[in-house]
mmCIF file of C-alpha atoms and ligand atoms in Angstrom:
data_model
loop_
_atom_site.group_PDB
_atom_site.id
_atom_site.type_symbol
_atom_site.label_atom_id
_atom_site.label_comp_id
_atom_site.label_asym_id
_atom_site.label_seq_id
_atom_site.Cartn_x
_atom_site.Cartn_y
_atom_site.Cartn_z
ATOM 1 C CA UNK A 183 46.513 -56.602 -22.604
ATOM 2 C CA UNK A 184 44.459 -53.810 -22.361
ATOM 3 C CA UNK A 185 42.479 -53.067 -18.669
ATOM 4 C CA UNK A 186 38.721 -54.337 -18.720
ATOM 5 C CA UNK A 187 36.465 -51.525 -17.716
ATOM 6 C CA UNK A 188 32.931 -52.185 -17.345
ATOM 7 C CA UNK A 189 30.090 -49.615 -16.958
ATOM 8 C CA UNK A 190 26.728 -51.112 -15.410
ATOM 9 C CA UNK A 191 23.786 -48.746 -16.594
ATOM 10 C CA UNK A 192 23.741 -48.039 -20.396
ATOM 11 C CA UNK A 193 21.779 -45.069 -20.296
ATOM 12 C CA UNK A 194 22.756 -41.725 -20.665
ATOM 13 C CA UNK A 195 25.416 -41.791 -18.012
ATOM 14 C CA UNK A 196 27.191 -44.844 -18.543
ATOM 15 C CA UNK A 197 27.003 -44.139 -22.306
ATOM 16 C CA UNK A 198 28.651 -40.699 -21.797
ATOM 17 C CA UNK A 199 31.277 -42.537 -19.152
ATOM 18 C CA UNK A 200 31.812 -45.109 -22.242
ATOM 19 C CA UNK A 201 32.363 -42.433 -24.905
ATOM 20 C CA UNK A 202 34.768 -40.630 -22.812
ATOM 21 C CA UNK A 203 36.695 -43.588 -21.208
ATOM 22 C CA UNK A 204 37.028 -44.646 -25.227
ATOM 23 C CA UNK A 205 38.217 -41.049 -26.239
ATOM 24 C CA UNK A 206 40.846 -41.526 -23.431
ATOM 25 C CA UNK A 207 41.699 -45.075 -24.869
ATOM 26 C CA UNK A 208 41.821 -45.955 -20.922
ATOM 27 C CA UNK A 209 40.568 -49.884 -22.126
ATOM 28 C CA UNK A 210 38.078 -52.219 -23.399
ATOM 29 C CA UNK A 211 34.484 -51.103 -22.116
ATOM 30 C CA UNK A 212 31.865 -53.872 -21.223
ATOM 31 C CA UNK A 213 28.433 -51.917 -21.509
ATOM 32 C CA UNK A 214 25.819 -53.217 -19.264
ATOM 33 C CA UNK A 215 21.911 -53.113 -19.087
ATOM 34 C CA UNK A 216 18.954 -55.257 -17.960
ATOM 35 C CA UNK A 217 17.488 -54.247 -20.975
ATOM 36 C CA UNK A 218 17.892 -56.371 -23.406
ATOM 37 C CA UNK A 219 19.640 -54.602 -26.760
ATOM 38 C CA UNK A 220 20.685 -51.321 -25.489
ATOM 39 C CA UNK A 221 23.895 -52.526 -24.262
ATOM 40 C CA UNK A 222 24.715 -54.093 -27.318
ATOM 41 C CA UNK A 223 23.101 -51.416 -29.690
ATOM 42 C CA UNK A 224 25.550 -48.651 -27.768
ATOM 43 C CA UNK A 225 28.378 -50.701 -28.013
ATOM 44 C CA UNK A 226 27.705 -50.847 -31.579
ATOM 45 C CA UNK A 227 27.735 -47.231 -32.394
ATOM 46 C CA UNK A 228 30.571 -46.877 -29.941
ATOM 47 C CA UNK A 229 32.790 -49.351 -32.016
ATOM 48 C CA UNK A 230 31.658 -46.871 -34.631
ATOM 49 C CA UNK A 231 32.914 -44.029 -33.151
ATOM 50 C CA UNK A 232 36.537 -45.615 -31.977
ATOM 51 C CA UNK A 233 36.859 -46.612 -35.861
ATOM 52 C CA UNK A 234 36.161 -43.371 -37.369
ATOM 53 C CA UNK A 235 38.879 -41.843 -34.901
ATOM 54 C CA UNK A 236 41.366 -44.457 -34.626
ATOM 55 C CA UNK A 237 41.079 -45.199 -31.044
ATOM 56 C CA UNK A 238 42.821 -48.148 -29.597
ATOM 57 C CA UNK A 239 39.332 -49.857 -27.617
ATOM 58 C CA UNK A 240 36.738 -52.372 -27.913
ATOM 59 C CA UNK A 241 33.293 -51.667 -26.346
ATOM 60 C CA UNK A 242 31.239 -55.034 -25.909
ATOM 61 C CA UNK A 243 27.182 -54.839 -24.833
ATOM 62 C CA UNK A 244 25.915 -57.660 -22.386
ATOM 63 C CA UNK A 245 22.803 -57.843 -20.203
ATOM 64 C CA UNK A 246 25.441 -61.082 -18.712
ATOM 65 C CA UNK A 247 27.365 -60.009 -15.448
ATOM 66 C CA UNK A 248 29.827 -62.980 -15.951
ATOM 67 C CA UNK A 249 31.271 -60.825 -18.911
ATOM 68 C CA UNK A 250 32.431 -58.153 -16.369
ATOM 69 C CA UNK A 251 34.869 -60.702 -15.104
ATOM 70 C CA UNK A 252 38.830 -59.465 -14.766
ATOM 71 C CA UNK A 253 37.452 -55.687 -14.730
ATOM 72 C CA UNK A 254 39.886 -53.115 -13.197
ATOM 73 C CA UNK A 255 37.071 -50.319 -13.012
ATOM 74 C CA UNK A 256 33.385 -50.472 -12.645
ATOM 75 C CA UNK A 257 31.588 -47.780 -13.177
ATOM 76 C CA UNK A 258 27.877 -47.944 -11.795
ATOM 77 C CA UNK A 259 25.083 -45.559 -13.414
ATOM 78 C CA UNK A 260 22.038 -47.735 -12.848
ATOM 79 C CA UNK A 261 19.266 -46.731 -11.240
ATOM 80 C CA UNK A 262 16.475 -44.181 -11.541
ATOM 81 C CA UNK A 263 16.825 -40.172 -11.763
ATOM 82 C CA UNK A 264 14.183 -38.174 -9.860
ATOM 83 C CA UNK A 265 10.996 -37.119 -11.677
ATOM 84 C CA UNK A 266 8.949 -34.962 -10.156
ATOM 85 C CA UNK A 267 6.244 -37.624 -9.162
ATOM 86 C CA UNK A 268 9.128 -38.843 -6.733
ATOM 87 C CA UNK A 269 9.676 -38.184 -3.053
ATOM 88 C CA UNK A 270 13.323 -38.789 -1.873
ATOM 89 C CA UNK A 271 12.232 -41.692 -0.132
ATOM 90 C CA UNK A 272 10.576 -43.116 -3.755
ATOM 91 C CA UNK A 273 14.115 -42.803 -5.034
ATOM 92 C CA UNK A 274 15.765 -43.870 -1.793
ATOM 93 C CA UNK A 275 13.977 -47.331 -1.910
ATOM 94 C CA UNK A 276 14.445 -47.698 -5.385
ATOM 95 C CA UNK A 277 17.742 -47.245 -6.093
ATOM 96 C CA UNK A 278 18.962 -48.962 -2.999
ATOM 97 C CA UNK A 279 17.402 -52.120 -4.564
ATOM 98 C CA UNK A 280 19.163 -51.712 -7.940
ATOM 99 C CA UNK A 281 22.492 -50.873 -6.147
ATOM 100 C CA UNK A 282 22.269 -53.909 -4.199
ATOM 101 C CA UNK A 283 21.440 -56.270 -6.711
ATOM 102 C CA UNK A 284 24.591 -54.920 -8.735
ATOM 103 C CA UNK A 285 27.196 -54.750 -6.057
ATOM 104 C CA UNK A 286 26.315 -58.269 -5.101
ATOM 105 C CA UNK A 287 26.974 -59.349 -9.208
ATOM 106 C CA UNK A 288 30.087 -56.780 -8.948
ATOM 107 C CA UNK A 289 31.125 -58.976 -6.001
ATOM 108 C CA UNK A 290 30.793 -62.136 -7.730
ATOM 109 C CA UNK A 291 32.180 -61.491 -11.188
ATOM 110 C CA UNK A 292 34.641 -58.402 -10.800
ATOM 111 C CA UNK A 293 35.843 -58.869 -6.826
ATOM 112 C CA UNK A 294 39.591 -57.312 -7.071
ATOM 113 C CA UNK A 295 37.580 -54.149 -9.053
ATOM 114 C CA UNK A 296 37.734 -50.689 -7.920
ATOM 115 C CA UNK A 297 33.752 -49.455 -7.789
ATOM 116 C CA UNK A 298 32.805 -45.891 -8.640
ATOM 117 C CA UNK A 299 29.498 -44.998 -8.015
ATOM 118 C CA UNK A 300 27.243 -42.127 -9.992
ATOM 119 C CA UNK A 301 23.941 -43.470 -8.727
ATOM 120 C CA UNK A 302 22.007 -40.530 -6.631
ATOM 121 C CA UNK A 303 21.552 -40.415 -3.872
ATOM 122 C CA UNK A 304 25.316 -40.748 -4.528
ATOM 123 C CA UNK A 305 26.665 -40.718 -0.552
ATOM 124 C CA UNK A 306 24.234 -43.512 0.273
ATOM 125 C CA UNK A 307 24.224 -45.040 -2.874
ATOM 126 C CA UNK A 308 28.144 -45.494 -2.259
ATOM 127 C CA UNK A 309 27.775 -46.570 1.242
ATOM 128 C CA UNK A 310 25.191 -49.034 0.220
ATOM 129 C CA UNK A 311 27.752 -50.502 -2.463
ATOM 130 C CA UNK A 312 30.207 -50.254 0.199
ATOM 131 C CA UNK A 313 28.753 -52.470 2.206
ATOM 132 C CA UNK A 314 27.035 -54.628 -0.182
ATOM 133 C CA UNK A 315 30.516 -55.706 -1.807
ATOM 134 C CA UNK A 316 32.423 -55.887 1.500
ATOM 135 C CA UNK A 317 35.310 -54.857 -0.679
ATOM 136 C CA UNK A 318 38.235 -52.472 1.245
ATOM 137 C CA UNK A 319 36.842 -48.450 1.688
ATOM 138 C CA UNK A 320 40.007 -47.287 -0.126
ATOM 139 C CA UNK A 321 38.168 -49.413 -3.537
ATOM 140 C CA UNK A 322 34.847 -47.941 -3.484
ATOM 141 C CA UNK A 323 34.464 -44.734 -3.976
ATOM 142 C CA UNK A 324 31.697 -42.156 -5.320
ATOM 143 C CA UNK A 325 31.611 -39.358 -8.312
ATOM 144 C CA UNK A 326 30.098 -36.362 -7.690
ATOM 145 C CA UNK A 327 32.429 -33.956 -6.445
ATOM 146 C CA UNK A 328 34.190 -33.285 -9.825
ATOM 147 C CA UNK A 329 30.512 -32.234 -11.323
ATOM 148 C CA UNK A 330 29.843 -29.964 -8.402
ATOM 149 C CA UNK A 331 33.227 -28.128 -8.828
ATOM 150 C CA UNK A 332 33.171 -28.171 -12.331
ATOM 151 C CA UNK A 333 29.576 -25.911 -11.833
ATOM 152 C CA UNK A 334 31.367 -23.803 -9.490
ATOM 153 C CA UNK A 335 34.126 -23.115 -11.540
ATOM 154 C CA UNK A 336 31.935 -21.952 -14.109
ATOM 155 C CA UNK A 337 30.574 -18.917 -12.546
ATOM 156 C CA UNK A 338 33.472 -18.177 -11.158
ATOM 157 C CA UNK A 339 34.844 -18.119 -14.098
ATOM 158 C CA UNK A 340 32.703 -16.066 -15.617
ATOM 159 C CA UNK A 341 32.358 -13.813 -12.917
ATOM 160 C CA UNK A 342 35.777 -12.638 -12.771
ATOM 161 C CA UNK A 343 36.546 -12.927 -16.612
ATOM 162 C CA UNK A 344 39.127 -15.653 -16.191
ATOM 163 C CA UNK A 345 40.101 -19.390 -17.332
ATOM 164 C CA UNK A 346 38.348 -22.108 -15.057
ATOM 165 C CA UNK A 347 42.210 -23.766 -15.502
ATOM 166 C CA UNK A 348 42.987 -21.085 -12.924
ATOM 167 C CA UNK A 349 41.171 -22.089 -10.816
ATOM 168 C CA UNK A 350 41.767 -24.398 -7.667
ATOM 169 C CA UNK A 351 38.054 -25.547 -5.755
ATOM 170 C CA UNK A 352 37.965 -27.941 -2.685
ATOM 171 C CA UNK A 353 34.578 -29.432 -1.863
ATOM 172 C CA UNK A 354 33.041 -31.393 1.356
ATOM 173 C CA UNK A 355 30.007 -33.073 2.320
ATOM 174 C CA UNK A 356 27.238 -34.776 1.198
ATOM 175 C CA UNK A 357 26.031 -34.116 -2.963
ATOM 176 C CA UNK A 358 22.810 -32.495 -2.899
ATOM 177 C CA UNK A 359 22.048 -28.757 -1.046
ATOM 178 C CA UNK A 360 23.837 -28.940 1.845
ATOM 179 C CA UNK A 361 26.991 -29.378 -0.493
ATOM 180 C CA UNK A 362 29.979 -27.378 1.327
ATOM 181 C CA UNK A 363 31.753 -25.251 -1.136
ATOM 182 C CA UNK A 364 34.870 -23.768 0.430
ATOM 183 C CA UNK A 365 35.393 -19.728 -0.881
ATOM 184 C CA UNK A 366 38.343 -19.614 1.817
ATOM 185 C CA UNK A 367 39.744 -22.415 0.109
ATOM 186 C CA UNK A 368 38.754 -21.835 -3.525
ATOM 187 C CA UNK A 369 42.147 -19.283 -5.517
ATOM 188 C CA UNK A 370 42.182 -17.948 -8.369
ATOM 189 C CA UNK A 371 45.676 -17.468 -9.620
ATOM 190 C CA UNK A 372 47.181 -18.244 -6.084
ATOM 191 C CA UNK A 373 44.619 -15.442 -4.547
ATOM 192 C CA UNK A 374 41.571 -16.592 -2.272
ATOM 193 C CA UNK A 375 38.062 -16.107 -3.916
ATOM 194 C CA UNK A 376 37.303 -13.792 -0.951
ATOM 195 C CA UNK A 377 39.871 -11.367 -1.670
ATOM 196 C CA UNK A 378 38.695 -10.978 -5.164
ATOM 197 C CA UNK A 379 34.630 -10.890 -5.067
ATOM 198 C CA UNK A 380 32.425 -9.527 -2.479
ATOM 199 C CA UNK A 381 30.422 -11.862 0.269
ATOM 200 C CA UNK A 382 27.226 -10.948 -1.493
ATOM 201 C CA UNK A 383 28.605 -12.295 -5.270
ATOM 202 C CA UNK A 384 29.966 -15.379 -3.681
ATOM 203 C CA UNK A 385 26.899 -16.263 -1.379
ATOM 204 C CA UNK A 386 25.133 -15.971 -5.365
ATOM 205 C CA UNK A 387 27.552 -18.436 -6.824
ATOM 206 C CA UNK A 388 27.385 -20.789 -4.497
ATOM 207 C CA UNK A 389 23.102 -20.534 -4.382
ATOM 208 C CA UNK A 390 23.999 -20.959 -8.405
ATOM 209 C CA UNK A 391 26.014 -24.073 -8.057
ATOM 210 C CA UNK A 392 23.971 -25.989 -5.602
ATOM 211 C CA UNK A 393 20.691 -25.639 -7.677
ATOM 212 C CA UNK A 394 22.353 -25.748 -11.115
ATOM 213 C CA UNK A 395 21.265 -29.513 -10.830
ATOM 214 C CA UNK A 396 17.549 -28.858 -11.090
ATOM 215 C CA UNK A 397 17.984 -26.153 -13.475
ATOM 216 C CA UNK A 398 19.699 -28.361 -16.025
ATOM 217 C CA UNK A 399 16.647 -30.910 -15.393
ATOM 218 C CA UNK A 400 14.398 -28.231 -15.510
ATOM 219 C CA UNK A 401 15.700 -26.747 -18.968
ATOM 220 C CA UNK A 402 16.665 -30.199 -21.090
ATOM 221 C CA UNK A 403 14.073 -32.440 -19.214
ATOM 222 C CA UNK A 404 16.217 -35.049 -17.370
ATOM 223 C CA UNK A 405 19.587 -34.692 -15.475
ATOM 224 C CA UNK A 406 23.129 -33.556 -16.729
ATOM 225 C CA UNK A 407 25.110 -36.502 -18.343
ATOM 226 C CA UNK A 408 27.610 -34.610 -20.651
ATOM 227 C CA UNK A 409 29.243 -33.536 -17.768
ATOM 228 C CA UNK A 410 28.763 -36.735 -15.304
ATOM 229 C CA UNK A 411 29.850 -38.661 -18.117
ATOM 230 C CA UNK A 412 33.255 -36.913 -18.625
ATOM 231 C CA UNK A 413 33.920 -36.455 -14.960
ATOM 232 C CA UNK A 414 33.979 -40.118 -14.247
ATOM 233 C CA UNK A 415 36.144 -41.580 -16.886
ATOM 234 C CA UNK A 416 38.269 -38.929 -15.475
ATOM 235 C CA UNK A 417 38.216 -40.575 -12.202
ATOM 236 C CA UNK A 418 38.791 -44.202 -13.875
ATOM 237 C CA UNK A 419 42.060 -42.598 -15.806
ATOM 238 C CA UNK A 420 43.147 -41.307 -12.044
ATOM 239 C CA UNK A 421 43.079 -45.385 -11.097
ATOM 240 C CA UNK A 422 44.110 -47.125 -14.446
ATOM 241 C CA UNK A 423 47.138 -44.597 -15.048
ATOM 242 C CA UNK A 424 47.774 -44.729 -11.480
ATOM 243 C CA UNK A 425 48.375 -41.082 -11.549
ATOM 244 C CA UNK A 426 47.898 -39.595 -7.916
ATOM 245 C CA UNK A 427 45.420 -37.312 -8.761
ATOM 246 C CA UNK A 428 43.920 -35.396 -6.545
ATOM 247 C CA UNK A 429 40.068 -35.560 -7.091
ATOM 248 C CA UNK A 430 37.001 -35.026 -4.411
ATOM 249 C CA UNK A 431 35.101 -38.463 -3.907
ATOM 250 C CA UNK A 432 32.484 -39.933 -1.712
ATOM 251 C CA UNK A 433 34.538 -41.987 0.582
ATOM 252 C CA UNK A 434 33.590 -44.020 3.794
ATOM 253 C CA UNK A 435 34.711 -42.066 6.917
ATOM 254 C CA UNK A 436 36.993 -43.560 9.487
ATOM 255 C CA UNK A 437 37.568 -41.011 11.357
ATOM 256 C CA UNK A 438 38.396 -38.542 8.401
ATOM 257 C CA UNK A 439 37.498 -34.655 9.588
ATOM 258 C CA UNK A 440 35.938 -36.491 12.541
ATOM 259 C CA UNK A 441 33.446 -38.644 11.489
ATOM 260 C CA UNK A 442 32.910 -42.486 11.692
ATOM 261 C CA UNK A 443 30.746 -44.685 9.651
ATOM 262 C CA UNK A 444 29.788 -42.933 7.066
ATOM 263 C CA UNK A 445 30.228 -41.650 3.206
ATOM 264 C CA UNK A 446 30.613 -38.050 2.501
ATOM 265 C CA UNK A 447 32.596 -35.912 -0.397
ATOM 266 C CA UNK A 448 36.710 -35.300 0.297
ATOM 267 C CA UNK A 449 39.360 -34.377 -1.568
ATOM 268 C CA UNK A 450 41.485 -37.823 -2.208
ATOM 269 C CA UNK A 451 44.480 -39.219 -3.645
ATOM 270 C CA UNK A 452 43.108 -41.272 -6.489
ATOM 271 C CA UNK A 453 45.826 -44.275 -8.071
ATOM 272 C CA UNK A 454 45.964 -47.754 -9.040
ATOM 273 C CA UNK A 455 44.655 -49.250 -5.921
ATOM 274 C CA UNK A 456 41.766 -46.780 -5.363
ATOM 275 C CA UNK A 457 41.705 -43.974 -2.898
ATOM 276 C CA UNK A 458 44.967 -43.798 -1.713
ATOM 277 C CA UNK A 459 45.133 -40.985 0.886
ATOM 278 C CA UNK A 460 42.491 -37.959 2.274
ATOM 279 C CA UNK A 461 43.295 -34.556 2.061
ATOM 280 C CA UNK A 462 42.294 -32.624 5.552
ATOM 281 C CA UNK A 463 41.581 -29.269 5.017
ATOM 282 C CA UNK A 464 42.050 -26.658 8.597
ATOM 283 C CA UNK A 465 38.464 -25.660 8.580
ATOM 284 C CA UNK A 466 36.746 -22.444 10.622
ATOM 285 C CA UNK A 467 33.493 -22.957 12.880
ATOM 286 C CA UNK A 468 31.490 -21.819 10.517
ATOM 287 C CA UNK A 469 32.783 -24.164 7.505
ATOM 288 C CA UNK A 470 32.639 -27.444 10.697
ATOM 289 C CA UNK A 471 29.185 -26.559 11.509
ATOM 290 C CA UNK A 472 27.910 -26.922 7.617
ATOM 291 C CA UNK A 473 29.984 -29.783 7.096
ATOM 292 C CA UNK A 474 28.877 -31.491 10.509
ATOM 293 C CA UNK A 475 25.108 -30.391 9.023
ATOM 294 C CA UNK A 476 25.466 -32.106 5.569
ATOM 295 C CA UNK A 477 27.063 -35.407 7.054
ATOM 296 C CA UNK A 478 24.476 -35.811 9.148
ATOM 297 C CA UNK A 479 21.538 -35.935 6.422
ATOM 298 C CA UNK A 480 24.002 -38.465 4.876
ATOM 299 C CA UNK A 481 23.678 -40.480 7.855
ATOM 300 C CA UNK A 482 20.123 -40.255 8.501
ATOM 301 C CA UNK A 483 19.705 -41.364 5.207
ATOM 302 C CA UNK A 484 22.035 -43.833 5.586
ATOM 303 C CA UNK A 485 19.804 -45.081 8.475
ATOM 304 C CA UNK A 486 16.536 -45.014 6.555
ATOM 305 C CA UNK A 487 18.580 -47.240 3.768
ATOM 306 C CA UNK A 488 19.704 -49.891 6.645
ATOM 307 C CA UNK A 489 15.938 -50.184 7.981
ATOM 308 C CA UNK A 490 15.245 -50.431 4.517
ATOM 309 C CA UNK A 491 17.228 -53.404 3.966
ATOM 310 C CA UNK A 492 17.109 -55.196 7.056
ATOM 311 C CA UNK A 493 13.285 -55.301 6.346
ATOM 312 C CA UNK A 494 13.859 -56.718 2.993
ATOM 313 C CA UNK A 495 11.599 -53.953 1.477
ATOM 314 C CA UNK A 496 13.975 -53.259 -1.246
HETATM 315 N N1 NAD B 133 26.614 -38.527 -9.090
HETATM 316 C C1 NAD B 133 26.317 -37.598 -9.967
HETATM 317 O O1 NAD B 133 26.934 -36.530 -9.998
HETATM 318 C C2 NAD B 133 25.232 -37.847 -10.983
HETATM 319 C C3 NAD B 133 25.060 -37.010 -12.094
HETATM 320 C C4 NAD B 133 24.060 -37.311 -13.014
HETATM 321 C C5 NAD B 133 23.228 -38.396 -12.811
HETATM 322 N N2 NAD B 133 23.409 -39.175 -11.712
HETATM 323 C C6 NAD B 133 22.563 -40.350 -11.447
HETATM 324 O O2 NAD B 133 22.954 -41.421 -12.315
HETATM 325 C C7 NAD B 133 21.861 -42.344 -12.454
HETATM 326 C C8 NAD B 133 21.662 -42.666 -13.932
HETATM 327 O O3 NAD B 133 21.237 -41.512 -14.635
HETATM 328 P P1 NAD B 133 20.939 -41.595 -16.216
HETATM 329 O O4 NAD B 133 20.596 -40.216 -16.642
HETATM 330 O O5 NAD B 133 22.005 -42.349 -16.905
HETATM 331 O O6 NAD B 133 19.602 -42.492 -16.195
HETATM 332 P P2 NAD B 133 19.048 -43.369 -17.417
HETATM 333 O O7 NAD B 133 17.625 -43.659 -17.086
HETATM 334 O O8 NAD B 133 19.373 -42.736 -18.719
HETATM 335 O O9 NAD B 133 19.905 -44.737 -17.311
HETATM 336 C C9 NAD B 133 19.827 -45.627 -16.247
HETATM 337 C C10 NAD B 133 20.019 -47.027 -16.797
HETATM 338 O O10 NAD B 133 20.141 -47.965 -15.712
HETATM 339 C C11 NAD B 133 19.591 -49.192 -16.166
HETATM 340 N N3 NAD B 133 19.354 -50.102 -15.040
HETATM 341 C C12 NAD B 133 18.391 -50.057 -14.110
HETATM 342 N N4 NAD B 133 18.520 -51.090 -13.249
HETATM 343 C C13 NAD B 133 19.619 -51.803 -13.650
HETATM 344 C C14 NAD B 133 20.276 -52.971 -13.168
HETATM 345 N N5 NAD B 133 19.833 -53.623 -12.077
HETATM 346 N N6 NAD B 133 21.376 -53.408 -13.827
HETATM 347 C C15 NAD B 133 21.819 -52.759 -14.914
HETATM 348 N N7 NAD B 133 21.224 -51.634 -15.424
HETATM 349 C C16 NAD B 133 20.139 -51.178 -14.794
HETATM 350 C C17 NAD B 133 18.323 -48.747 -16.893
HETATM 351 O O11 NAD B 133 17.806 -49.762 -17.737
HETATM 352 C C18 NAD B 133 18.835 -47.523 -17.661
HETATM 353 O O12 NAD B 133 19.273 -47.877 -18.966
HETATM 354 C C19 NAD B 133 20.677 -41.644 -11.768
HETATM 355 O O13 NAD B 133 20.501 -42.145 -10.455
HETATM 356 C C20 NAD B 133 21.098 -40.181 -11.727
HETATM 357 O O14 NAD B 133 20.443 -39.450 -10.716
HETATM 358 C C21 NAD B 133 24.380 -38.923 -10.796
#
């Protein structure tokens, strides 16, 4: 039997997840939506797709939780993007709702499931999950890091005229601007990006990275998804081929690099049963003190969420 996948947001996330979970013939997709007919219309056209190119899956569209039942992966992508009429707090309140709502039907209908989470704000929207489900840390875990990397890699890429396969990238902290992008720790070809461009050209690559975000919004008129999209199913082939990969995820600190309590971006063994292992990296005071600074907004957010919910405003 093939594994069950399901993907809970069928908008242009979850339907770029689907596509490339299907083109990696990683399992049956369950496609869901509160909206009634865009699951199903999606997994229409999907079924489409995996005909015209031979591909070994089956994508179903529900609005019906119970039909996420036996699922080895689910991916979540509901929730709101922010518009520009938005604070943080706006999206903060809103999307803490959704995430709640769907980790408690997650937790009903899909409990042995490993959980990835795309949902911004991802760290809190992961934590939020976390909690929510009361499943094991090592099974709930957040995308983001891959996307962030995959930006860096680009300019670095072009920058120095080579292949972003040669290149290795490491990334910590929370996703949004106080991201912590490692130069020390980034090689090219076995070499460290400091020996190869000056402080200057790095400090502009990394200002690149962190804002490419709001430059794709502002350019296309709502958030990446190509990229999102492909970056996750990665992440579910890591689990359902058990393959060991190494991949940076939002991940529920327990002492990792010092901190307690909670969810920030580290590179992790990814396998069958979820995050299997964090990679420490020897950091210098410099690197501590942004990390220390970007898991900290996690956690004041974090705090905001928990008042949030206690209150029952969400
Ligand atoms: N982590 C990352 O790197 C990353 C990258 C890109 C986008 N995102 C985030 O992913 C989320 C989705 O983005 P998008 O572009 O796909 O948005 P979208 O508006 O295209 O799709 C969101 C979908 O979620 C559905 N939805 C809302 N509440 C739901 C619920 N309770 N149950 C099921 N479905 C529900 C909506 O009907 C909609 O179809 C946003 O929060 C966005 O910021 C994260």
């Amino acid at each position: 039997m093939r594994p069950k996948i399901s993907v809970i947001g069928s908008g242009r996330v979850g339907t770029s997840a689907a596509l490339h979970i299907g083109l990696r013939e990683l399992g049956d997709v369950v496609l869901v939506d509160i909206v009634q007919g865009l699951p199903q219309g999606e997994a229409l056209d999907l079924n489409h797709m995996a005909a015209i190119l031979g591909l070994d899956v089956e994508y179903t569209g529900t609005n019906d939780y119970r039909d996420i039942e036996g699922s080895e992966v689910v991916v979540v992508t509901a929730g709101f993007i922010r518009k520009a009429d938005m604070t943080r707090m706006d999206l903060l309140t809103k999307n803490s709702a959704i995430i709640r709502d769907v980790s408690l039907k997650i937790k009903e209908h899909a409990p042995k499931s490993k959980v990835i989470v795309v949902t911004n704000p991802l760290d809190v929207m992961t934590y939020v999950a976390l909690k929510t489900t009361g499943f094991e840390r090592e099974r709930v875990m957040g995308f983001s890091g891959l996307l962030d990397i995959g930006r860096y890699k680009t300019l670095i890429a072009k920058e120095l005229g080579v292949s972003w396969n040669s290149i290795e990238a490491p990334i910590l902290g929370e996703h949004g601007d106080s991201m912590v992008l490692l130069p020390r720790h980034t090689s090219v070809g076995g070499r460290p990006l400091t020996s190869l461009l000056t402080g200057d050209r790095i400090e502009a690559i990394l200002k690149e990275t962190r804002e490419m975000g709001a430059k794709i919004i502002s350019l296309k008129g709502w958030s990446a998804h190509h990229a999102p999209g492909a970056g996750a199913a990665l992440m579910v082939d890591a689990i359902v081929r058990d393959r060991n990969a190494v991949i940076p995820v939002s991940f529920y600190h327990m002492g990792e690099y010092g901190f307690e309590g909670v969810c920030s971006v580290v590179p992790a063994v990814i396998g069958r049963t979820g995050v299997k292992k964090v990679i420490e990296l020897e950091l210098n005071p410099e690197e501590r003190e942004a990390l220390i600074r970007s898991v900290e907004k996690v956690r004041q957010a974090q705090q905001e969420v928990d008042r949030l919910l206690a209150s029952g405003a969400s």
